[in-house]
mmCIF file of C-alpha atoms and ligand atoms in Angstrom:
data_model
loop_
_atom_site.group_PDB
_atom_site.id
_atom_site.type_symbol
_atom_site.label_atom_id
_atom_site.label_comp_id
_atom_site.label_asym_id
_atom_site.label_seq_id
_atom_site.Cartn_x
_atom_site.Cartn_y
_atom_site.Cartn_z
ATOM 1 C CA MET P 1 7.147 -39.482 -43.689
ATOM 2 C CA ARG P 2 4.335 -41.903 -43.473
ATOM 3 C CA ILE P 3 1.636 -39.443 -42.772
ATOM 4 C CA HIS P 4 2.759 -37.561 -45.817
ATOM 5 C CA ASN P 5 2.275 -40.603 -48.020
ATOM 6 C CA VAL P 6 -1.330 -41.202 -46.518
ATOM 7 C CA LEU P 7 -2.004 -37.553 -47.040
ATOM 8 C CA ALA P 8 -0.993 -37.461 -50.679
ATOM 9 C CA ILE P 9 -2.834 -40.761 -51.356
ATOM 10 C CA THR P 10 -6.003 -39.415 -49.780
ATOM 11 C CA GLY P 11 -5.425 -36.053 -51.745
ATOM 12 C CA LEU P 12 -5.001 -37.926 -55.001
ATOM 13 C CA SER P 13 -8.014 -40.311 -54.830
ATOM 14 C CA PHE P 14 -10.303 -37.118 -54.248
ATOM 15 C CA LEU P 15 -8.891 -35.293 -56.956
ATOM 16 C CA LEU P 16 -9.508 -38.303 -59.132
ATOM 17 C CA LEU P 17 -13.163 -39.092 -57.841
ATOM 18 C CA SER P 18 -14.388 -35.710 -57.150
ATOM 19 C CA PRO P 19 -15.268 -34.481 -60.727
ATOM 20 C CA LEU P 20 -17.419 -37.371 -61.016
ATOM 21 C CA SER P 21 -19.169 -37.559 -57.957
ATOM 22 C CA TYR P 22 -18.887 -33.961 -56.557
ATOM 23 C CA ALA P 23 -22.532 -32.965 -57.365
ATOM 24 C CA ALA P 24 -23.903 -36.358 -55.502
ATOM 25 C CA GLU P 25 -21.656 -35.966 -52.850
ATOM 26 C CA SER P 26 -22.403 -32.432 -52.018
ATOM 27 C CA ALA P 27 -26.245 -33.037 -51.922
ATOM 28 C CA LYS P 28 -25.785 -36.071 -49.709
ATOM 29 C CA THR P 29 -23.583 -34.350 -47.407
ATOM 30 C CA PHE P 30 -26.281 -31.234 -47.213
ATOM 31 C CA TYR P 31 -28.760 -34.025 -46.652
ATOM 32 C CA THR P 32 -26.743 -35.516 -43.936
ATOM 33 C CA ASN P 33 -26.419 -32.398 -42.107
ATOM 34 C CA ARG P 34 -29.714 -30.537 -42.706
ATOM 35 C CA CYS P 35 -32.216 -33.044 -43.578
ATOM 36 C CA GLN P 36 -31.413 -36.399 -42.153
ATOM 37 C CA GLY P 37 -32.446 -35.111 -38.390
ATOM 38 C CA CYS P 38 -36.348 -35.364 -39.410
ATOM 39 C CA HIS P 39 -36.282 -37.455 -42.489
ATOM 40 C CA GLY P 40 -33.682 -40.135 -41.203
ATOM 41 C CA PRO P 41 -30.630 -41.384 -42.889
ATOM 42 C CA ASP P 42 -32.767 -43.366 -45.406
ATOM 43 C CA GLY P 43 -35.288 -41.068 -45.821
ATOM 44 C CA LYS P 44 -38.199 -42.998 -43.953
ATOM 45 C CA GLY P 45 -38.311 -40.257 -41.234
ATOM 46 C CA SER P 46 -37.648 -39.828 -37.718
ATOM 47 C CA PRO P 47 -40.132 -40.995 -35.284
ATOM 48 C CA THR P 48 -38.243 -39.270 -32.373
ATOM 49 C CA MET P 49 -38.282 -36.294 -34.470
ATOM 50 C CA ALA P 50 -42.317 -36.555 -35.627
ATOM 51 C CA LYS P 51 -42.917 -36.895 -31.796
ATOM 52 C CA ALA P 52 -41.106 -33.920 -30.657
ATOM 53 C CA LEU P 53 -42.748 -31.804 -33.525
ATOM 54 C CA GLN P 54 -45.948 -33.568 -33.269
ATOM 55 C CA VAL P 55 -46.109 -33.695 -37.025
ATOM 56 C CA ALA P 56 -46.382 -36.535 -39.468
ATOM 57 C CA ILE P 57 -42.785 -36.732 -41.602
ATOM 58 C CA PRO P 58 -43.685 -37.992 -44.801
ATOM 59 C CA ASP P 59 -41.541 -41.011 -46.012
ATOM 60 C CA LEU P 60 -39.330 -40.053 -48.650
ATOM 61 C CA THR P 61 -38.874 -43.489 -49.946
ATOM 62 C CA THR P 62 -42.429 -44.453 -51.245
ATOM 63 C CA LYS P 63 -43.574 -44.896 -54.795
ATOM 64 C CA GLU P 64 -45.553 -41.789 -54.409
ATOM 65 C CA MET P 65 -42.563 -39.647 -53.297
ATOM 66 C CA GLY P 66 -40.760 -40.866 -56.322
ATOM 67 C CA LYS P 67 -43.488 -39.703 -58.683
ATOM 68 C CA LYS P 68 -43.844 -36.327 -57.171
ATOM 69 C CA PRO P 69 -42.901 -33.703 -59.721
ATOM 70 C CA GLY P 70 -39.179 -32.435 -59.218
ATOM 71 C CA ALA P 71 -40.667 -29.014 -59.187
ATOM 72 C CA GLU P 72 -43.074 -29.588 -56.440
ATOM 73 C CA ILE P 73 -40.228 -30.898 -54.373
ATOM 74 C CA LEU P 74 -37.970 -28.012 -55.333
ATOM 75 C CA GLU P 75 -41.111 -25.618 -54.047
ATOM 76 C CA ALA P 76 -41.195 -27.447 -50.915
ATOM 77 C CA LEU P 77 -37.453 -27.310 -50.605
ATOM 78 C CA SER P 78 -37.136 -23.819 -51.471
ATOM 79 C CA LYS P 79 -39.901 -22.160 -49.596
ATOM 80 C CA GLY P 80 -40.604 -24.730 -46.835
ATOM 81 C CA LYS P 81 -43.615 -26.397 -46.214
ATOM 82 C CA GLY P 82 -45.727 -26.843 -43.024
ATOM 83 C CA LYS P 83 -43.387 -27.381 -40.344
ATOM 84 C CA MET P 84 -40.540 -27.911 -42.441
ATOM 85 C CA PRO P 85 -37.920 -25.317 -42.673
ATOM 86 C CA ALA P 86 -36.800 -23.952 -46.279
ATOM 87 C CA ALA P 87 -33.515 -25.075 -47.166
ATOM 88 C CA THR P 88 -31.730 -22.058 -47.484
ATOM 89 C CA GLY P 89 -28.270 -20.901 -48.442
ATOM 90 C CA LEU P 90 -28.018 -23.296 -51.832
ATOM 91 C CA SER P 91 -27.681 -22.166 -55.428
ATOM 92 C CA ASP P 92 -30.113 -23.277 -57.944
ATOM 93 C CA LYS P 93 -28.055 -25.934 -58.921
ATOM 94 C CA GLU P 94 -27.226 -27.142 -55.414
ATOM 95 C CA LEU P 95 -31.325 -27.028 -54.990
ATOM 96 C CA LYS P 96 -31.593 -29.125 -58.297
ATOM 97 C CA ASP P 97 -28.929 -31.588 -57.095
ATOM 98 C CA LEU P 98 -30.620 -31.882 -53.741
ATOM 99 C CA VAL P 99 -33.957 -32.317 -55.520
ATOM 100 C CA ALA P 100 -32.172 -35.368 -57.348
ATOM 101 C CA HIS P 101 -30.792 -36.860 -54.084
ATOM 102 C CA VAL P 102 -34.395 -36.926 -52.856
ATOM 103 C CA LYS P 103 -35.867 -38.833 -55.788
ATOM 104 C CA SER P 104 -32.711 -41.335 -55.445
ATOM 105 C CA LEU P 105 -34.119 -42.214 -52.099
ATOM 106 C CA SER P 106 -37.106 -43.745 -53.565
ATOM 107 C CA LYS P 107 -35.351 -45.445 -56.599
ATOM 108 C CA GLY P 108 -36.351 -48.741 -57.357
ATOM 109 C CA LYS P 109 -39.913 -48.834 -56.038
HETATM 110 C C1 HEC O 1 -37.765 -29.826 -38.885
HETATM 111 C C2 HEC O 1 -37.825 -31.015 -39.585
HETATM 112 C C3 HEC O 1 -37.628 -31.199 -41.281
HETATM 113 C C4 HEC O 1 -36.247 -30.750 -41.561
HETATM 114 C C5 HEC O 1 -35.145 -30.172 -41.136
HETATM 115 C C6 HEC O 1 -36.609 -31.285 -43.508
HETATM 116 N N1 HEC O 1 -37.769 -31.678 -43.181
HETATM 117 FE FE1 HEC O 1 -38.631 -32.034 -45.356
HETATM 118 N N2 HEC O 1 -40.403 -32.400 -44.156
HETATM 119 C C7 HEC O 1 -40.701 -32.236 -42.864
HETATM 120 C C8 HEC O 1 -42.066 -32.407 -42.667
HETATM 121 C C9 HEC O 1 -42.801 -32.025 -41.496
HETATM 122 C C10 HEC O 1 -42.680 -32.271 -43.812
HETATM 123 C C11 HEC O 1 -44.114 -32.584 -44.130
HETATM 124 C C12 HEC O 1 -44.505 -31.063 -44.620
HETATM 125 C C13 HEC O 1 -46.294 -31.004 -45.045
HETATM 126 O O1 HEC O 1 -46.596 -31.470 -45.859
HETATM 127 O O2 HEC O 1 -46.801 -30.170 -44.042
HETATM 128 C C14 HEC O 1 -41.607 -32.636 -44.955
HETATM 129 C C15 HEC O 1 -41.852 -32.849 -46.147
HETATM 130 C C16 HEC O 1 -40.724 -32.850 -47.038
HETATM 131 C C17 HEC O 1 -40.961 -33.365 -48.469
HETATM 132 C C18 HEC O 1 -42.323 -33.671 -49.477
HETATM 133 C C19 HEC O 1 -42.778 -32.204 -49.895
HETATM 134 C C20 HEC O 1 -43.863 -32.502 -50.608
HETATM 135 O O3 HEC O 1 -44.231 -31.626 -51.571
HETATM 136 O O4 HEC O 1 -45.064 -32.924 -50.027
HETATM 137 C C21 HEC O 1 -39.787 -33.574 -49.006
HETATM 138 C C22 HEC O 1 -39.281 -33.953 -50.374
HETATM 139 C C23 HEC O 1 -38.841 -33.181 -48.030
HETATM 140 N N3 HEC O 1 -39.530 -32.962 -46.851
HETATM 141 C C24 HEC O 1 -37.302 -33.065 -47.923
HETATM 142 C C25 HEC O 1 -36.449 -32.551 -47.283
HETATM 143 C C26 HEC O 1 -35.337 -32.303 -47.431
HETATM 144 C C27 HEC O 1 -34.337 -32.355 -48.751
HETATM 145 C C28 HEC O 1 -34.691 -31.630 -46.538
HETATM 146 C C29 HEC O 1 -33.164 -31.228 -46.249
HETATM 147 C C30 HEC O 1 -32.836 -29.711 -46.911
HETATM 148 C C31 HEC O 1 -35.646 -31.694 -45.233
HETATM 149 N N4 HEC O 1 -36.709 -32.058 -45.955
HETATM 150 C C32 HEC O 1 -35.706 -30.860 -43.910
HETATM 151 C C33 HEC O 1 -39.719 -31.844 -41.707
HETATM 152 C C34 HEC O 1 -38.258 -31.550 -42.014
#
């Protein structure tokens, strides 16, 4: 009985919250799954991964990165850049949301 209540409440809050935050949430989840390994949870870059790949991983939280045109980020993500693989399997909309997420990492700088 109890578990059903928990499930009902969780389901309900998901329904209530999801229309507003779905796009941002899915881009965030995608970032966690596909980008964080190299760029780190906060976008500052993973030193371990940089060493393993023998490459400089750019800090995504800098002011300069925040100023980078969205089109340029989109291009890098959809085609890949240097040792970064392309972010495949995303719709145009999802790619745009991901660019917005990348931009949000440098917000306020
Ligand atoms: C295998 C490690 C790796 C993964 C996974 C990865 N990146 Fe990168 N990323 C890099 C490296 C290395 C560069 C520097 C590329 C260069 O300039 O040669 C880079 C560059 C970038 C840049 C700067 C692009 C530019 O125009 O200078 C952005 C933004 C970025 N990554 C976002 C992401 C996002 C978002 C994801 C997830 C979809 C991701 N990266 C996944 C390694 C990675």
